[in-house]
mmCIF file of C-alpha atoms in Angstrom:
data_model
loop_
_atom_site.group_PDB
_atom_site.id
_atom_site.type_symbol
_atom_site.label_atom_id
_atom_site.label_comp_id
_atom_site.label_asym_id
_atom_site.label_seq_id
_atom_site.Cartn_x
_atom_site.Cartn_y
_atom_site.Cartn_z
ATOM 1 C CA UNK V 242 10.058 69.648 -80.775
ATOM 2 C CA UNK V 243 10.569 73.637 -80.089
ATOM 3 C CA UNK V 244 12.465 72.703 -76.928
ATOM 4 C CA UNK V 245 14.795 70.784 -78.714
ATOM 5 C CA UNK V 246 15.333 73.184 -81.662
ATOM 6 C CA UNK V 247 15.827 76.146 -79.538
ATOM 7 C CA UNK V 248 18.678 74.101 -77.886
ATOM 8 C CA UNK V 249 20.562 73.232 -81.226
ATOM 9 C CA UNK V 250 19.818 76.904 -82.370
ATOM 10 C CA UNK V 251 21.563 78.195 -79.081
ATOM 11 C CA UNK V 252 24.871 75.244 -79.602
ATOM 12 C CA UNK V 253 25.134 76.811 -82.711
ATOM 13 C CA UNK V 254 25.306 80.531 -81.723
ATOM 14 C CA UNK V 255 27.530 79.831 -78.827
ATOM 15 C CA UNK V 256 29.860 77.464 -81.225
ATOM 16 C CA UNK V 257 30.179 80.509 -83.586
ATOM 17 C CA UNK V 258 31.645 83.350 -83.587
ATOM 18 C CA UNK V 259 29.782 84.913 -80.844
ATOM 19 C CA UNK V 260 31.775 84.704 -77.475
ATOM 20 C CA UNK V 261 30.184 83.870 -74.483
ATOM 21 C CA UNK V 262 28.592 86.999 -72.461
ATOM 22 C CA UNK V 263 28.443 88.874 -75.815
ATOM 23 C CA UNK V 264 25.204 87.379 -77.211
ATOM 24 C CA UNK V 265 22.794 90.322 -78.059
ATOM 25 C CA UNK V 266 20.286 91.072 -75.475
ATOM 26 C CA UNK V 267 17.171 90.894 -78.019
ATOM 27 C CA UNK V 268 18.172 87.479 -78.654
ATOM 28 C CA UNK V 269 18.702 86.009 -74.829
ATOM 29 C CA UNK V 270 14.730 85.357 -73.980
ATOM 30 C CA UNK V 271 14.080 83.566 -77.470
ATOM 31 C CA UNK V 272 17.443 81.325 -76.738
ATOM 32 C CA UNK V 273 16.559 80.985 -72.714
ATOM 33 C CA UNK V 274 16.828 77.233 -71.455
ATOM 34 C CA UNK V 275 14.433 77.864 -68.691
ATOM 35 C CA UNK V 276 11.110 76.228 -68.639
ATOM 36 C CA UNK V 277 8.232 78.531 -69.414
ATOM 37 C CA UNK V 278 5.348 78.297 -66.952
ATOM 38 C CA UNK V 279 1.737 78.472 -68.242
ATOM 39 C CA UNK V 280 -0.207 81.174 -68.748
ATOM 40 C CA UNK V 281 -2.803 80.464 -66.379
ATOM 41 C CA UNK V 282 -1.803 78.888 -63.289
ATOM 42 C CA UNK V 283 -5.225 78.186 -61.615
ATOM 43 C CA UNK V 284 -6.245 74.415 -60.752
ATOM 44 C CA UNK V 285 -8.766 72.920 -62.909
ATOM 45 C CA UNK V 286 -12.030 73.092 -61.261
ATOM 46 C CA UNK V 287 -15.314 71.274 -61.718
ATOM 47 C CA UNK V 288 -17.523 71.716 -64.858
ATOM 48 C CA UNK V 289 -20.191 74.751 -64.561
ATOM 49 C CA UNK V 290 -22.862 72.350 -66.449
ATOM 50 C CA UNK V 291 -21.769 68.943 -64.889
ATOM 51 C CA UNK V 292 -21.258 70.065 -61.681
ATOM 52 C CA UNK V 293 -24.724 71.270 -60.795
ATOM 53 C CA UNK V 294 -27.329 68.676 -59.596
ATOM 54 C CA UNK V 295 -30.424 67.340 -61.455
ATOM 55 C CA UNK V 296 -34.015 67.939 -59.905
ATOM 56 C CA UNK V 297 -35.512 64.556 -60.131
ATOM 57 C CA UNK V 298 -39.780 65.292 -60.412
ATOM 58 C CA UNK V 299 -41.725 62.777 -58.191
ATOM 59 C CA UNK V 300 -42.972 61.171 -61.358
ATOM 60 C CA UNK V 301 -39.554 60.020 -62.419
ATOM 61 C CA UNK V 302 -37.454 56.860 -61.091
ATOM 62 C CA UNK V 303 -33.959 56.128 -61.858
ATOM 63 C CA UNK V 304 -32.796 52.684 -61.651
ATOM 64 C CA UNK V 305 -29.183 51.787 -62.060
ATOM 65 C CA UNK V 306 -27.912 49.065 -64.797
ATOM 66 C CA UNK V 307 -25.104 47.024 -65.106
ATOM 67 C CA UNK V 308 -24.134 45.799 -68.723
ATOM 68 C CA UNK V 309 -22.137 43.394 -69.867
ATOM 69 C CA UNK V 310 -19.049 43.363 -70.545
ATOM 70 C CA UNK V 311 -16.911 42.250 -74.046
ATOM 71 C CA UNK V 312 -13.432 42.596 -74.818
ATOM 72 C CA UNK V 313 -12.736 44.794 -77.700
ATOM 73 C CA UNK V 314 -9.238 46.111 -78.495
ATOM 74 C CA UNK V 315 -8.237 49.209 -77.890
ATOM 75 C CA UNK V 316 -11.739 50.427 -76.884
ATOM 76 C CA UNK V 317 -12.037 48.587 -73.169
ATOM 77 C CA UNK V 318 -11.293 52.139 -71.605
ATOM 78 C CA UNK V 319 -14.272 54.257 -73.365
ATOM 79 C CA UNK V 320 -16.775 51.542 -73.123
ATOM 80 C CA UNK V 321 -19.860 51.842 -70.927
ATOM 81 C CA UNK V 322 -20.007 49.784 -67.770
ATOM 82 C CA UNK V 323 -23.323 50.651 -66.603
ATOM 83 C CA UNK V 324 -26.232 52.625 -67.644
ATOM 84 C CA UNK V 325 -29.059 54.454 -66.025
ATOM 85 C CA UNK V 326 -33.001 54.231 -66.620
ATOM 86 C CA UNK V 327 -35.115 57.276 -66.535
ATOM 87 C CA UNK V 328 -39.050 55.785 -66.346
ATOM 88 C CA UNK V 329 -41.564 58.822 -65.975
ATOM 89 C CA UNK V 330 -45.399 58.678 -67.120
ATOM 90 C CA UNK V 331 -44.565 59.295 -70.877
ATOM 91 C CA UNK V 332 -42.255 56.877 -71.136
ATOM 92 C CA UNK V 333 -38.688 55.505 -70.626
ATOM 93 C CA UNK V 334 -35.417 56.042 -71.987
ATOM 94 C CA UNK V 335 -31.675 54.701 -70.917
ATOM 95 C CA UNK V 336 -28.560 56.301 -70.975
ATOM 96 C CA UNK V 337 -25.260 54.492 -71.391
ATOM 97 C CA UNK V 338 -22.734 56.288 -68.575
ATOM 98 C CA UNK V 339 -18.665 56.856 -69.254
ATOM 99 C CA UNK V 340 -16.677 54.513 -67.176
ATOM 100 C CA UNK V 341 -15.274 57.406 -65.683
ATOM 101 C CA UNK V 342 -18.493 59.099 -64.578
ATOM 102 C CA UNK V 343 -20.095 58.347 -61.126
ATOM 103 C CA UNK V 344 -23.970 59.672 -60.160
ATOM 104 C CA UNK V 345 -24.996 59.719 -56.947
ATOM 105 C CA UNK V 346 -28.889 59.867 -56.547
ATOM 106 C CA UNK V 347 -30.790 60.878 -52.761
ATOM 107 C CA UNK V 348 -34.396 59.754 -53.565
ATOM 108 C CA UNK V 349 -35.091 61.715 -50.005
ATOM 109 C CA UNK V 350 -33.929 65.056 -51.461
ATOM 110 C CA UNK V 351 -35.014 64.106 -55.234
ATOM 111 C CA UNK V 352 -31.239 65.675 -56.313
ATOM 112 C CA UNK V 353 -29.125 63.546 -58.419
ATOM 113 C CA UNK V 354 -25.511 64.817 -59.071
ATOM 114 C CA UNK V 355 -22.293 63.359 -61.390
ATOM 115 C CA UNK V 356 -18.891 63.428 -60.672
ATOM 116 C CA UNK V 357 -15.679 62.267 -62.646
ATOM 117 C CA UNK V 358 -12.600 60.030 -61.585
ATOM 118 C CA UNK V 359 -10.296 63.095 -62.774
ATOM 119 C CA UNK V 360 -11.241 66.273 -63.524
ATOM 120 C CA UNK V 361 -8.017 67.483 -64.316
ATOM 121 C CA UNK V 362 -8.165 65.413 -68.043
ATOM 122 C CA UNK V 363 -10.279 67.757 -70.818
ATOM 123 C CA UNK V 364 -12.281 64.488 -72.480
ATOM 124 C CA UNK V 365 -13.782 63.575 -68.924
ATOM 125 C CA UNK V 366 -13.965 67.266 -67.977
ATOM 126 C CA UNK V 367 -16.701 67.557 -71.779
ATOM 127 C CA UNK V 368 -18.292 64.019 -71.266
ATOM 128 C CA UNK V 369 -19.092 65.431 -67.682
ATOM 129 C CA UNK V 370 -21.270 68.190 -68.835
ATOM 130 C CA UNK V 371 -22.281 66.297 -72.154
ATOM 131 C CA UNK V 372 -23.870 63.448 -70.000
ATOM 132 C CA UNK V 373 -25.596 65.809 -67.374
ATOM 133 C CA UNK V 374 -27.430 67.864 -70.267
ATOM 134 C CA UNK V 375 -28.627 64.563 -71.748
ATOM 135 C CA UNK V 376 -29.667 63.270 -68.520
ATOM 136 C CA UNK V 377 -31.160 66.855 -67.911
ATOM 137 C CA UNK V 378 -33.462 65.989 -71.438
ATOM 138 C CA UNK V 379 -34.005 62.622 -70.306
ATOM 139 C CA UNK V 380 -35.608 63.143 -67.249
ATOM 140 C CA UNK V 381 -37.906 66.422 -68.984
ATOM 141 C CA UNK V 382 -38.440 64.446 -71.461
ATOM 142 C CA UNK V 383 -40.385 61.012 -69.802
ATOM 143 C CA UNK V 384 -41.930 63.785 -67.270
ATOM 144 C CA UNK V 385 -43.083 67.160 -69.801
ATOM 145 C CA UNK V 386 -41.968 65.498 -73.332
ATOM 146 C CA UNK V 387 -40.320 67.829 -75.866
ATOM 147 C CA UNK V 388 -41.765 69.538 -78.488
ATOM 148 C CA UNK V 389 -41.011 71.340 -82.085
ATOM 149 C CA UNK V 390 -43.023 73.301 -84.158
ATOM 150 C CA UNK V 391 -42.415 73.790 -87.481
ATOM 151 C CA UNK V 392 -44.021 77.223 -89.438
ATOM 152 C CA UNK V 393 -44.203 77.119 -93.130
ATOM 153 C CA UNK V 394 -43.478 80.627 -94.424
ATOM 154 C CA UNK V 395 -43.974 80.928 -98.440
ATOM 155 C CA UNK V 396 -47.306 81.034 -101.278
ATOM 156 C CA UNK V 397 -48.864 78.095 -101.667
ATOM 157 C CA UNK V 398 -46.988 76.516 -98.838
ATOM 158 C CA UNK V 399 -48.825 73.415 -96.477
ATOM 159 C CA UNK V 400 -47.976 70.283 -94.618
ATOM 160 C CA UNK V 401 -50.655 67.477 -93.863
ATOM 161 C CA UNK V 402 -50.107 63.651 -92.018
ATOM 162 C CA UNK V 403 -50.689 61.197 -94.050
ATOM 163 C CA UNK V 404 -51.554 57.312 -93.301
ATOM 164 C CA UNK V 405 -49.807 56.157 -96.600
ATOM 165 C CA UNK V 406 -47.414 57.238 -98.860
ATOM 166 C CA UNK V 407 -46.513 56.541 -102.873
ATOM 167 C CA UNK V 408 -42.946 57.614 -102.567
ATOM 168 C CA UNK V 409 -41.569 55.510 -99.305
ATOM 169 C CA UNK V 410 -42.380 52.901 -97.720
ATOM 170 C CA UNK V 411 -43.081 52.815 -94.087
ATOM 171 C CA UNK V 412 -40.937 51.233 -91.828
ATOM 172 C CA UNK V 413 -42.862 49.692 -88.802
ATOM 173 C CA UNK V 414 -46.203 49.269 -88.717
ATOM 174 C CA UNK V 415 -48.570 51.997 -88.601
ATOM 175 C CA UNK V 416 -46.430 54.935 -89.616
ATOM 176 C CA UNK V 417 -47.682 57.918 -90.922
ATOM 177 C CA UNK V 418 -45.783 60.649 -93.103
ATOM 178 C CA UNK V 419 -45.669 64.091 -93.236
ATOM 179 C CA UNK V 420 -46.585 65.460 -96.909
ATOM 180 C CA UNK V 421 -44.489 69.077 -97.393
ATOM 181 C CA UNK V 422 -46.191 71.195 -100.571
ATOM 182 C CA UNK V 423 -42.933 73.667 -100.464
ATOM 183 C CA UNK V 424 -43.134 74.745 -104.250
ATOM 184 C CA UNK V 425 -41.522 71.356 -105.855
ATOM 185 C CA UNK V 426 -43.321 69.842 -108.440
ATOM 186 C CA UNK V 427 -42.757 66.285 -107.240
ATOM 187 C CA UNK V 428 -44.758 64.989 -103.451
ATOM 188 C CA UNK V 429 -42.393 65.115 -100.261
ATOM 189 C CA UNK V 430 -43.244 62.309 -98.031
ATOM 190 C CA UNK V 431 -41.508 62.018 -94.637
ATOM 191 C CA UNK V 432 -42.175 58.886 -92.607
ATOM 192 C CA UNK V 433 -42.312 59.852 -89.222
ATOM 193 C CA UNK V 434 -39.430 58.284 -86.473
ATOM 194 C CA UNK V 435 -40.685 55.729 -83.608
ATOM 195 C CA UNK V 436 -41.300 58.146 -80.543
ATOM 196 C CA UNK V 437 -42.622 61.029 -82.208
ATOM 197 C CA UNK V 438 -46.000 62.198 -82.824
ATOM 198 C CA UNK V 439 -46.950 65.078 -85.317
ATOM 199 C CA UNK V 440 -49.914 66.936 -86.467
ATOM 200 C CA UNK V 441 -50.996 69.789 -88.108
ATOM 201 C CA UNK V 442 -52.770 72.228 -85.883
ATOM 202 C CA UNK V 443 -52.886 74.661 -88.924
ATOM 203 C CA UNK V 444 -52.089 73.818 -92.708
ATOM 204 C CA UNK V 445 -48.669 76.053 -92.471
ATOM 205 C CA UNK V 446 -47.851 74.321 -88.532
ATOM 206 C CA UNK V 447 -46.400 71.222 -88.162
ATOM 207 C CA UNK V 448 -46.473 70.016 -84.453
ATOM 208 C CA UNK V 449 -43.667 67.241 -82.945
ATOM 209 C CA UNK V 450 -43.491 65.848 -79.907
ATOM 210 C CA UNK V 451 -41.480 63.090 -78.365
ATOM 211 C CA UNK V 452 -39.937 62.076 -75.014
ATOM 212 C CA UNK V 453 -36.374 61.955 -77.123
ATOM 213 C CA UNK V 454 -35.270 65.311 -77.643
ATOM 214 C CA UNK V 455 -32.774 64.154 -80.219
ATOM 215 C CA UNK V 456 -34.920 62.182 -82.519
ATOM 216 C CA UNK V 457 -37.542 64.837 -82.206
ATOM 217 C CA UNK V 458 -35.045 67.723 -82.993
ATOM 218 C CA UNK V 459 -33.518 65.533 -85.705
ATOM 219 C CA UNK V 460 -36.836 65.076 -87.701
ATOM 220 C CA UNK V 461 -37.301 69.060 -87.525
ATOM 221 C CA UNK V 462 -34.190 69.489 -89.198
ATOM 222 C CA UNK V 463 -34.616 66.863 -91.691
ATOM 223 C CA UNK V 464 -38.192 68.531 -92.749
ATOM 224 C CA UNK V 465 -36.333 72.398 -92.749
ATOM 225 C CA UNK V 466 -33.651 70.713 -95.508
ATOM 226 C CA UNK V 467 -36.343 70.996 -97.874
ATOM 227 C CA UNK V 468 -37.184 74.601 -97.396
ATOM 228 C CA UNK V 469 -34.376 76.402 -95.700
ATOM 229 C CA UNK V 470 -35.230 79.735 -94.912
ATOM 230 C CA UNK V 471 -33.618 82.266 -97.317
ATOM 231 C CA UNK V 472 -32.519 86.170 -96.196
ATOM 232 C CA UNK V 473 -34.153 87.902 -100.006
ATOM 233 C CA UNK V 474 -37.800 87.052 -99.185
ATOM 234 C CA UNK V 475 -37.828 85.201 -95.642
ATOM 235 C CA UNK V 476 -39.546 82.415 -97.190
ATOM 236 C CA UNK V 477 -38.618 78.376 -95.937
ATOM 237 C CA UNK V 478 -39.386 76.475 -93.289
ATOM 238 C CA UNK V 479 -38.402 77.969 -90.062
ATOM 239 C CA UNK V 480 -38.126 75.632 -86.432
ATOM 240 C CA UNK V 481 -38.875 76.954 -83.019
ATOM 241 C CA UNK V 482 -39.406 80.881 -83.482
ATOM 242 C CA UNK V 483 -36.381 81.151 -85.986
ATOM 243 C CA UNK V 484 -35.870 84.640 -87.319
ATOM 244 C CA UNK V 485 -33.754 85.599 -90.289
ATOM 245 C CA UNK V 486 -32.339 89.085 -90.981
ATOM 246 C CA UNK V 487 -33.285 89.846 -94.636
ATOM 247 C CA UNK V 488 -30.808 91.056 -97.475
ATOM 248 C CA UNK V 489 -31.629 94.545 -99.358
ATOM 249 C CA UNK V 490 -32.303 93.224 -103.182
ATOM 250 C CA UNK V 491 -29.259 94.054 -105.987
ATOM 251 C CA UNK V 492 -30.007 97.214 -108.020
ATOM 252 C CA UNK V 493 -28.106 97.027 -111.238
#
């Protein structure tokens, strides 16, 4: 669209009554019809992240899946053709791969490393990393597990797990809830996702682990909504260590 516009802008000038050789010198790079080059002319190389390879623990198998395939329009490209399953002594988890990502896995070595049909596109270039920290989490996570903890910073402020609730109602069977006294004058009941476990090593802790890293993760940030920490008296719900630089209070 600029190409094109600097080309009618240039007819135009040369049309008029400028002869030609007498165009002004300030004007002759903006008017140029050369083709600019990029500014950087390196090749693309292979993604930091994606590129590196996975330490597989003894503990953890991988095992290959294909899935089937349906025809949807206009998404055939993006969808997964195969996925891989992480199994480790906590658990198992599977992870749908790109159709443009490749892993090769050595069980001699215990390395595991991805690679991608083109590097040279951007999309495949973020999926390649994206998938490799996932995998990365997948394979900690059936092996070590992932935790949160949760510290409850205000007066009068405490979490317990509960085996019922009045306000929700569970959904599977056997969930428990996590009940947040954060200063409202109305109970807070949280049912707690599949996968994760909490407790409450101290009334102001609150303790989650999971072999998902997302769904755990997710549920800490669903329980800091309620209480977010605020910078005039540091008070809220904080996740992980979390620090907050506090404000100097307004003097009228």
């Amino acid at each position: 669209m600029s190409c094109s516009m600097t080309q009618s802008c240039f007819r135009q000038l040369t049309r008029g009554p400028w002869k030609q050789g007498s165009l002004p010198i300030f004007l002759a790079p903006a008017f140029s019809l050369q083709q600019t080059q990029c500014f950087s002319t390196t090749s693309p190389t292979q993604s930091r992240v994606g590129g590196a390879p996975l330490s597989i623990p003894p503990s953890v198998s991988l095992k290959f899946i294909d899935l089937p395939q349906t025809e949807v329009r206009g998404k055939a490209k993006e969808r997964p053709k195969s996925a891989i399953e992480v199994k480790g002594p906590l658990g198992e988890l599977t992870l749908n791969l790109p159709p443009f990502l490749k892993v090769a896995h050595d069980d001699a070595s215990r390395k595991a490393s991805l690679t991608v049909e083109d590097s040279s596109i951007a999309h495949q270039r973020a999926m390649w990393g994206t998938t490799r920290a996932h995998l990365q989490n997948y394979i900690l996570g059936v092996s070590e597990g992932h935790i949160c903890i949760l510290s409850l910073v205000g007066v009068g402020y405490r979490a317990t797990i509960e085996s019922t609730a009045t306000t929700v109602e569970p959904e599977y069977p056997g969930q428990q809830f996590v009940s947040l006294k954060v200063g409202y004058s109305h109970p807070i009941e949280l049912g707690i996702p599949r996968g994760v476990k909490a407790s409450t090593p101290q009334p102001t802790r609150i303790l989650l682990e999971g072999i998902d890293k997302s769904v755990v993760t997710k549920f800490a940030a669903e329980i800091r909504e309620w209480r977010r920490p605020e910078p005039y008296k540091g008070k809220g719900i904080f996740v992980n260590g979390e620090t907050i630089r506090l404000k100097a209070k307004k003097i009228r």
